[in-house]
Structures are given as C-alpha cells and as structure tokens.
mmCIF file of C-alpha atoms in Angstrom:
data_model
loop_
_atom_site.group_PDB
_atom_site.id
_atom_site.type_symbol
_atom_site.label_atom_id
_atom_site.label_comp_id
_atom_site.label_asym_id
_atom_site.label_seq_id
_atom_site.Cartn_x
_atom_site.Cartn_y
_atom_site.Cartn_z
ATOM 1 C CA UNK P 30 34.249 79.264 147.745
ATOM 2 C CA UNK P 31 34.786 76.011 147.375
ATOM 3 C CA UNK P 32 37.429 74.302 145.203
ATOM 4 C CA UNK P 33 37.745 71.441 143.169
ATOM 5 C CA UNK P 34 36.255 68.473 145.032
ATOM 6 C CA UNK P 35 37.751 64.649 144.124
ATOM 7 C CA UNK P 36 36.501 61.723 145.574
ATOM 8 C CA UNK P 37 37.928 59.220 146.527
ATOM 9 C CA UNK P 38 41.506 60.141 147.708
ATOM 10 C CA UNK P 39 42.993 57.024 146.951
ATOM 11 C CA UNK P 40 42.114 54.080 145.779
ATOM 12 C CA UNK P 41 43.559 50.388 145.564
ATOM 13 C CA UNK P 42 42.696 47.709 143.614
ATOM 14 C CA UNK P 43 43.712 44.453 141.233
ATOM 15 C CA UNK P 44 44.861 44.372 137.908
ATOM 16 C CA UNK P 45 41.877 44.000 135.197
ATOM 17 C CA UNK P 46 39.190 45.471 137.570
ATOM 18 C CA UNK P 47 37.183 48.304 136.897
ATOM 19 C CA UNK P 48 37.655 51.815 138.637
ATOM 20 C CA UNK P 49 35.997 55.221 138.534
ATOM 21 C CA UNK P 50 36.911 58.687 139.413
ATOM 22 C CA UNK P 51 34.459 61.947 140.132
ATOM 23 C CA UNK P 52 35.294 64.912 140.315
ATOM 24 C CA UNK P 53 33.060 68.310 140.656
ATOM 25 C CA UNK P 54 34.191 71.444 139.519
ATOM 26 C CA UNK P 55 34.480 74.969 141.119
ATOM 27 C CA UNK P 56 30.970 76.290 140.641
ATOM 28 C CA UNK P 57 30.581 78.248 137.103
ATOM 29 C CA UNK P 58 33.601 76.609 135.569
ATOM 30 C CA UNK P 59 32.430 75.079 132.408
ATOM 31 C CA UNK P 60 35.889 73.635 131.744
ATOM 32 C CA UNK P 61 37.183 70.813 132.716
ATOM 33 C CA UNK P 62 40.233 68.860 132.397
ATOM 34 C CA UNK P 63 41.330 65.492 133.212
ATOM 35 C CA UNK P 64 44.934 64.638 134.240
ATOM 36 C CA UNK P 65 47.364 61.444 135.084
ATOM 37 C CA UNK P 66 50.402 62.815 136.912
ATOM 38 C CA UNK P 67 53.054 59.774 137.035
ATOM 39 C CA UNK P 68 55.375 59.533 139.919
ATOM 40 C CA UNK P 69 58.348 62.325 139.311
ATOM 41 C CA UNK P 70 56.622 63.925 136.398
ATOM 42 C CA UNK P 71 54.929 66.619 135.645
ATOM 43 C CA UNK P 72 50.814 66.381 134.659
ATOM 44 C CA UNK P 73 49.897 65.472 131.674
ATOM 45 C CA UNK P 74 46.735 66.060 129.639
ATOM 46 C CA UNK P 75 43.887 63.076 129.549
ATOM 47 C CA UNK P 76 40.625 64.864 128.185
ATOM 48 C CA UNK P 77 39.194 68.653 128.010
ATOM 49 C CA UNK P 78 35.546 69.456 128.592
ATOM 50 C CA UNK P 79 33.939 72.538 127.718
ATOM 51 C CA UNK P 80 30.626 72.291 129.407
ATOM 52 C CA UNK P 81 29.292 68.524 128.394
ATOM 53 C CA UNK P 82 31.428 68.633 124.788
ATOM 54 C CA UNK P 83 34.977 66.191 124.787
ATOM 55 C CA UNK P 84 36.566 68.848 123.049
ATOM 56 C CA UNK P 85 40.599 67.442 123.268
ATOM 57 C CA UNK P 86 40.621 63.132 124.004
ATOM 58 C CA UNK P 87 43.670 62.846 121.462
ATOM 59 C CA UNK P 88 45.933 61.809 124.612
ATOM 60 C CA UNK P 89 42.621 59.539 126.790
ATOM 61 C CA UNK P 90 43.904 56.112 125.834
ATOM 62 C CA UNK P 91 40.341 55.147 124.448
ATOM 63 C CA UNK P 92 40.862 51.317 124.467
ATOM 64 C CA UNK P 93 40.281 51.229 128.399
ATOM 65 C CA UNK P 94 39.813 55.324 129.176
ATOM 66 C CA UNK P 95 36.452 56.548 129.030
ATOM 67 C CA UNK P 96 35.023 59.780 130.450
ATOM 68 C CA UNK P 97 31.655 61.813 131.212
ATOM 69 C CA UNK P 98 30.720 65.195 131.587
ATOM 70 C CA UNK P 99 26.603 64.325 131.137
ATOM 71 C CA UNK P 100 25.198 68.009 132.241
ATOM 72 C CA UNK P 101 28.170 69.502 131.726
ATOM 73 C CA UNK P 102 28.832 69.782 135.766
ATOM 74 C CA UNK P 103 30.680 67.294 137.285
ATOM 75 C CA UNK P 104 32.715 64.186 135.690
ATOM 76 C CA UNK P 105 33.508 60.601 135.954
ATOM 77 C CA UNK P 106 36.697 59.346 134.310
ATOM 78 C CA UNK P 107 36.869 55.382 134.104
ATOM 79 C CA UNK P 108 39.684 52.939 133.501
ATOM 80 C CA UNK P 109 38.313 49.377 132.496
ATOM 81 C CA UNK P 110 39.987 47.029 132.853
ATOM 82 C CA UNK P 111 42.948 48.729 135.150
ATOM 83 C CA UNK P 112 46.668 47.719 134.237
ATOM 84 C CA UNK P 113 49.603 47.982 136.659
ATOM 85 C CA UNK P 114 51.045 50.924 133.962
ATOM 86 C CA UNK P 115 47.695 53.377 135.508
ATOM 87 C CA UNK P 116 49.160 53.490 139.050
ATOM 88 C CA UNK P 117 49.845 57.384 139.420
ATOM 89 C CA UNK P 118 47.233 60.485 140.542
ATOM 90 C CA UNK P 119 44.576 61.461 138.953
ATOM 91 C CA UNK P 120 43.909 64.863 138.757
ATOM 92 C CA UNK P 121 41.080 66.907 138.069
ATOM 93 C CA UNK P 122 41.034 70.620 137.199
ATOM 94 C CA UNK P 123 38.773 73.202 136.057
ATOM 95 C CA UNK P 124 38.337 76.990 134.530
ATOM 96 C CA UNK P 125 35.856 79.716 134.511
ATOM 97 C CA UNK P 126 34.459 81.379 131.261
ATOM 98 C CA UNK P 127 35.653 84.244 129.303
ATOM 99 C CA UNK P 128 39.350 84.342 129.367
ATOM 100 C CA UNK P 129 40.719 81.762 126.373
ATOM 101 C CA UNK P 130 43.765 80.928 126.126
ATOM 102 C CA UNK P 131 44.942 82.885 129.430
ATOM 103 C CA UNK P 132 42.697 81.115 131.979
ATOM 104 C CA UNK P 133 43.713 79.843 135.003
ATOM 105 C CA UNK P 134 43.616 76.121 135.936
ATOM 106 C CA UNK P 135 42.130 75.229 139.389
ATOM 107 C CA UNK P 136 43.340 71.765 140.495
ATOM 108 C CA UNK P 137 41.783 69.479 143.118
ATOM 109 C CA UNK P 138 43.839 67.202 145.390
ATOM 110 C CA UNK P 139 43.907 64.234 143.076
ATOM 111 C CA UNK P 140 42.969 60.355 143.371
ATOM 112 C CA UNK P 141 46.025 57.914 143.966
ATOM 113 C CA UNK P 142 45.360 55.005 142.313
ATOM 114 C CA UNK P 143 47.132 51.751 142.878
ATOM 115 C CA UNK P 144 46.845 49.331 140.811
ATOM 116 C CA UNK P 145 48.509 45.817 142.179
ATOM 117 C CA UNK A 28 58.204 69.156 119.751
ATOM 118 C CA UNK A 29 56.615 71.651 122.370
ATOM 119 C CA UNK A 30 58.845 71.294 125.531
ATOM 120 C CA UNK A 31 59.214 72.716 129.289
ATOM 121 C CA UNK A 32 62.568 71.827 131.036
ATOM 122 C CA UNK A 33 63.113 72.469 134.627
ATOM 123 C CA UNK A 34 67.171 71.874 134.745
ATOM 124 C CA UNK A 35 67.231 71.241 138.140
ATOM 125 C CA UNK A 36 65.631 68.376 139.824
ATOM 126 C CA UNK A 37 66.090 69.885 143.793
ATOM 127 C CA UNK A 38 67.428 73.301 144.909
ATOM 128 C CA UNK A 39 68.278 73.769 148.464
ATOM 129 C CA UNK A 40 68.207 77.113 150.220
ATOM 130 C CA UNK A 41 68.635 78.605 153.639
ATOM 131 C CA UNK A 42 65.402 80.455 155.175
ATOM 132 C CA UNK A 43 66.239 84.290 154.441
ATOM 133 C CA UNK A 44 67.889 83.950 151.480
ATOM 134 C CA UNK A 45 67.227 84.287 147.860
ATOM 135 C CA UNK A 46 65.960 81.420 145.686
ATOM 136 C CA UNK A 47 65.319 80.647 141.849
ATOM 137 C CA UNK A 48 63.725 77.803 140.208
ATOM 138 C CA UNK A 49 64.222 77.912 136.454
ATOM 139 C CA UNK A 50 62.202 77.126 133.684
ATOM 140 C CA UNK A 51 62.934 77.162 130.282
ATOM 141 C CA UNK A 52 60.535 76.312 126.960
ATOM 142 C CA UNK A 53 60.451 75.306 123.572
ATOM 143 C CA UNK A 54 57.607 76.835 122.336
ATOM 144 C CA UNK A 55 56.971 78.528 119.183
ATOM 145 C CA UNK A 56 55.175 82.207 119.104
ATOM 146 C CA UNK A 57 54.154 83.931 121.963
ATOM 147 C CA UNK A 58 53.107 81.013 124.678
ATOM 148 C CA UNK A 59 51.279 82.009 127.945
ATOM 149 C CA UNK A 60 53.421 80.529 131.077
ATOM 150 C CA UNK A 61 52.637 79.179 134.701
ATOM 151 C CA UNK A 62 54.103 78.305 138.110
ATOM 152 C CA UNK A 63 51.988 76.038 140.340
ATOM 153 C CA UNK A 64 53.131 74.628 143.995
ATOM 154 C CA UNK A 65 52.265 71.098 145.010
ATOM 155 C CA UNK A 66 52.582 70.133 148.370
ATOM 156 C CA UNK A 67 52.267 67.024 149.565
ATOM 157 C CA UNK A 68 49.194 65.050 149.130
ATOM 158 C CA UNK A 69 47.227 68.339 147.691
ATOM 159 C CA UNK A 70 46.315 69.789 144.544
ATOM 160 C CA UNK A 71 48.627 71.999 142.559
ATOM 161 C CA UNK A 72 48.295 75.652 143.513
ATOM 162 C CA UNK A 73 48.265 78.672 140.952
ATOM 163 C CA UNK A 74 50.882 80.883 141.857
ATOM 164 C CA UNK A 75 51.253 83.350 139.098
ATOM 165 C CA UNK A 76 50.967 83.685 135.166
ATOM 166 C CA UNK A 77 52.314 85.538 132.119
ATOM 167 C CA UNK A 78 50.773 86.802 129.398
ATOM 168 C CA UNK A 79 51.449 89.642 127.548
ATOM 169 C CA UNK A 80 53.186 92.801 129.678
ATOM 170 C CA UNK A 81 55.784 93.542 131.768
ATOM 171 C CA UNK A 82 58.202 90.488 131.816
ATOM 172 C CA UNK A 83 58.285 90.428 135.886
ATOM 173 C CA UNK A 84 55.205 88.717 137.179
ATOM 174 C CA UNK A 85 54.309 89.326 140.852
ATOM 175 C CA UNK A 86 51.970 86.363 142.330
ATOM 176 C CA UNK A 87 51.219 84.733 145.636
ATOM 177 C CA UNK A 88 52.701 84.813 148.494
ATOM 178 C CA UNK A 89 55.672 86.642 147.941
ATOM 179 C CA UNK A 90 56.766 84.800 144.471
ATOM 180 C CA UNK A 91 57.525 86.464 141.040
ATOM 181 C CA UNK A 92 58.827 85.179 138.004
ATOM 182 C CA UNK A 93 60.590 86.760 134.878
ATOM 183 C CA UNK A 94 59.710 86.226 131.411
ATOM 184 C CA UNK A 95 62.824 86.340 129.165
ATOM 185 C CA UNK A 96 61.656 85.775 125.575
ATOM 186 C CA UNK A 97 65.279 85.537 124.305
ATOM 187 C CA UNK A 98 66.107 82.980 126.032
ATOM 188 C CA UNK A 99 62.565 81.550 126.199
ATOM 189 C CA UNK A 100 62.768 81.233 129.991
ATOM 190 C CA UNK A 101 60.323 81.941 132.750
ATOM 191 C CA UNK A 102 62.709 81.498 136.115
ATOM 192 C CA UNK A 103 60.517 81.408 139.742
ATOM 193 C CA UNK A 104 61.781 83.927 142.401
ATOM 194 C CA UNK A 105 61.796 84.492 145.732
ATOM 195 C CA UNK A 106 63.753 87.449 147.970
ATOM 196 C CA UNK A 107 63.876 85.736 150.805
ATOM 197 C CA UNK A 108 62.655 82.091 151.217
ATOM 198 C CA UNK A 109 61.141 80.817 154.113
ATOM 199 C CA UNK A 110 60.635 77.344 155.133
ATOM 200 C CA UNK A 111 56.963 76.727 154.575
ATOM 201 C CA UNK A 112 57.767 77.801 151.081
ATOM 202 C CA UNK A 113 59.109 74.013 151.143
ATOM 203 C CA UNK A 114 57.192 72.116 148.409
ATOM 204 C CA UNK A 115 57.332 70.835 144.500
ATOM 205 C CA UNK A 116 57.142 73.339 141.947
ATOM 206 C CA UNK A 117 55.850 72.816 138.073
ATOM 207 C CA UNK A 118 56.353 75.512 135.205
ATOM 208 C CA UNK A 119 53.690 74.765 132.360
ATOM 209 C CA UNK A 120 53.551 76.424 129.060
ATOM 210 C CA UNK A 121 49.756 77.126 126.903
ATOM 211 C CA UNK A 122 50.881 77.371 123.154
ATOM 212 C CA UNK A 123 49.634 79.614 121.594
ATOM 213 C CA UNK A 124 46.202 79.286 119.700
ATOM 214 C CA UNK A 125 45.318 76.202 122.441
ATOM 215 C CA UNK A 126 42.460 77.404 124.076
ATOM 216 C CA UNK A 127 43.454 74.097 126.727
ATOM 217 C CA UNK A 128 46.345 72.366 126.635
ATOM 218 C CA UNK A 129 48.992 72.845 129.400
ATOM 219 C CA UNK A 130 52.294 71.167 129.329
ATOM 220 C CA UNK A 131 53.974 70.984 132.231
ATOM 221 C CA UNK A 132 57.704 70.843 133.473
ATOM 222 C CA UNK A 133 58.732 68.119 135.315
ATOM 223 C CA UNK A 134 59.061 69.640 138.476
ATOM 224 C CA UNK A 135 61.660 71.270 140.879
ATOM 225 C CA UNK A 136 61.416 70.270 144.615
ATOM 226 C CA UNK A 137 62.399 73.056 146.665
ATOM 227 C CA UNK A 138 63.905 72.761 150.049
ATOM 228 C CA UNK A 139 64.241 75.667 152.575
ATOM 229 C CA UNK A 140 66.643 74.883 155.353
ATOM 230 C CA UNK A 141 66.381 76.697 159.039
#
C-alpha cells in the first residue's frame, strides 16, 4: 500500500513569492491534516480535513495560508506571499474512517521549504 | 494550557542496553497518547498508541511504552537498543473530545552507540 505521497521534497524560493504544496493521501483516508514542523520542534497543527470540509483552520494563518481539499482526495496548501518566518517542513498526514478520537496519523516525508 | 514535555533533549545509549525516552503531559481527562520516530529526511513513523487498557503498550519493532496516569506520563522503552533504533522521537497527546488535534512533544533524539 502506498503511503502518504508529498511532492515536491524541497523547495527554495524568495521572500514575497508564491508557493504550493500537494499532497495525496493513503487511499480511503478521508482525513487529512496539514502540518509546519519548525526546526527543533515538534509538529504543529495547520488545518484538518474531513473529506472536502476545513473542519479545524483556527491555527492556518489565513492572511497568507490558504488550503484545498476540492473532492475531498488530495490537497494543496499555499503560502502567498512567502516570508522568511515559513522556512520549516511541511507535513502532510492522513487517517482512515471509523475510529474518532483514537485514529492513527499516517505522515508523509514532508516539503522543506526555504524561504531566502 | 494543554502541554507535552519531553525533559530530555538527547539520550545516549550503548547497543544492548536498555533505553527510555520520557514523556510527560498536561492534559485534562483521559487523553489518548503517541510515540512516532522520525528519521532523517522521512516522515514520522507510528510506533505505538494508548487508549484505554492495560497501561504497557507493545508497538513496533521492539518498543513499548507505559501509561502512568498519576503522574500523567507516557515514557518510550526499549530492552535492548540497537543502533538503527538511532533517530528523533515525538510523544503527542489527542485531548479528549478532539476528534483531530495532536500536540506534539518537542522531540528526544536518541543515539545508540556500538
């Protein structure tokens, strides 16, 4: 079975241009999370989909963040325009159905962004 | 505030031996709790979970973990470490009554020495 695919590994680019990330989950998960993982620290939560619905964005900073889930399969997460602060990895996880609260998150490798 | 704290920011072991990585929450009710391995430039891995049962977990590749709900820790074991085991470890803690959210520790690097 395949895991959770990311594309692309790593990305460089200047301050105030745009960048996207995709990621497509294991097949049948219809959640999906979003994460930034700064240097040192521990992931932290951007955005939860379950299937196409945003259900948690309270921590996507919205003024430059945006993400889509359209057919609730794979996602694109955006950053526009990209400050030096949003160097870090990007990482995209997902879930399968039926187990709540005690469902295990599958993680893909992660985009490392680098913002100069 | 909803916490994880891993105390320790490297622990060094020799192959063969026994190692713990500790977590510890802050967390009110009954939270569900994770381990995941990172190696470099991949993914984190799932290595084992808690939620409701007996307190020690068994999970992959040799690893368990002990749920301790007095002193709201959740500690990473090993018997005897090998050197592959080498990598960056995260606790993360699911509050209860979030169907989503994990929050993670800030990680533990673990070295296994020959």
């Amino acid at each position: 079975e395949a895991g959770v695919v990311q594309s692309p590994r790593y990305k460089i680019i200047e301050k105030k241009q745009p960048v996207a990330f995709w990621c497509n989950p294991i097949s049948g998960h219809n959640t999906l999370y979003w994460y930034l993982q700064n240097l040192g620290q521990g992931p932290e939560l951007l955005i939860r989909y379950e299937n196409e619905e945003a259900v948690d964005d309270s921590q996507l900073p919205k003024d430059r963040f945006s993400a889509e889930r359209l057919k609730g399969v794979d996602s694109t997460l955006k950053i526009q325009p990209a400050e030096l602060g949003d160097s870090a990895v990007y990482l995209c996880a997902s879930s399968p159905p039926g187990q709540g609260s005690a469902d295990t998150q599958y993680f893909g490798p992660g985009t490392r962004l680098t913002v100069l | 505030a909803q916490s994880v704290a891993q105390p320790e920011d490297q622990v060094n072991v020799a192959e063969g031996n026994p190692l713990t990585v500790k977590c510890t929450y802050s967390v009110s009710g009954n939270p569900y709790l994770f381990w995941y391995v990172q190696y470099p430039n991949r993914g984190l891995q799932f290595l084992l979970k808690y939620i409701t049962g007996d307190n020690l977990v068994k999970g992959s590749y040799g690893f368990e973990a002990e749920f301790n709900k007095s002193q709201t820790s959740f500690h990473l074991k090993k018997p005897s470490a090998l050197v592959s085991d080498s990598a960056l470890y995260f606790c993360a803690v699911r509050p209860p009554g979030n169907t989503g959210k994990l929050i993670f520790g800030q990680g533990t690097t673990l070295q296994v020495k020959p």
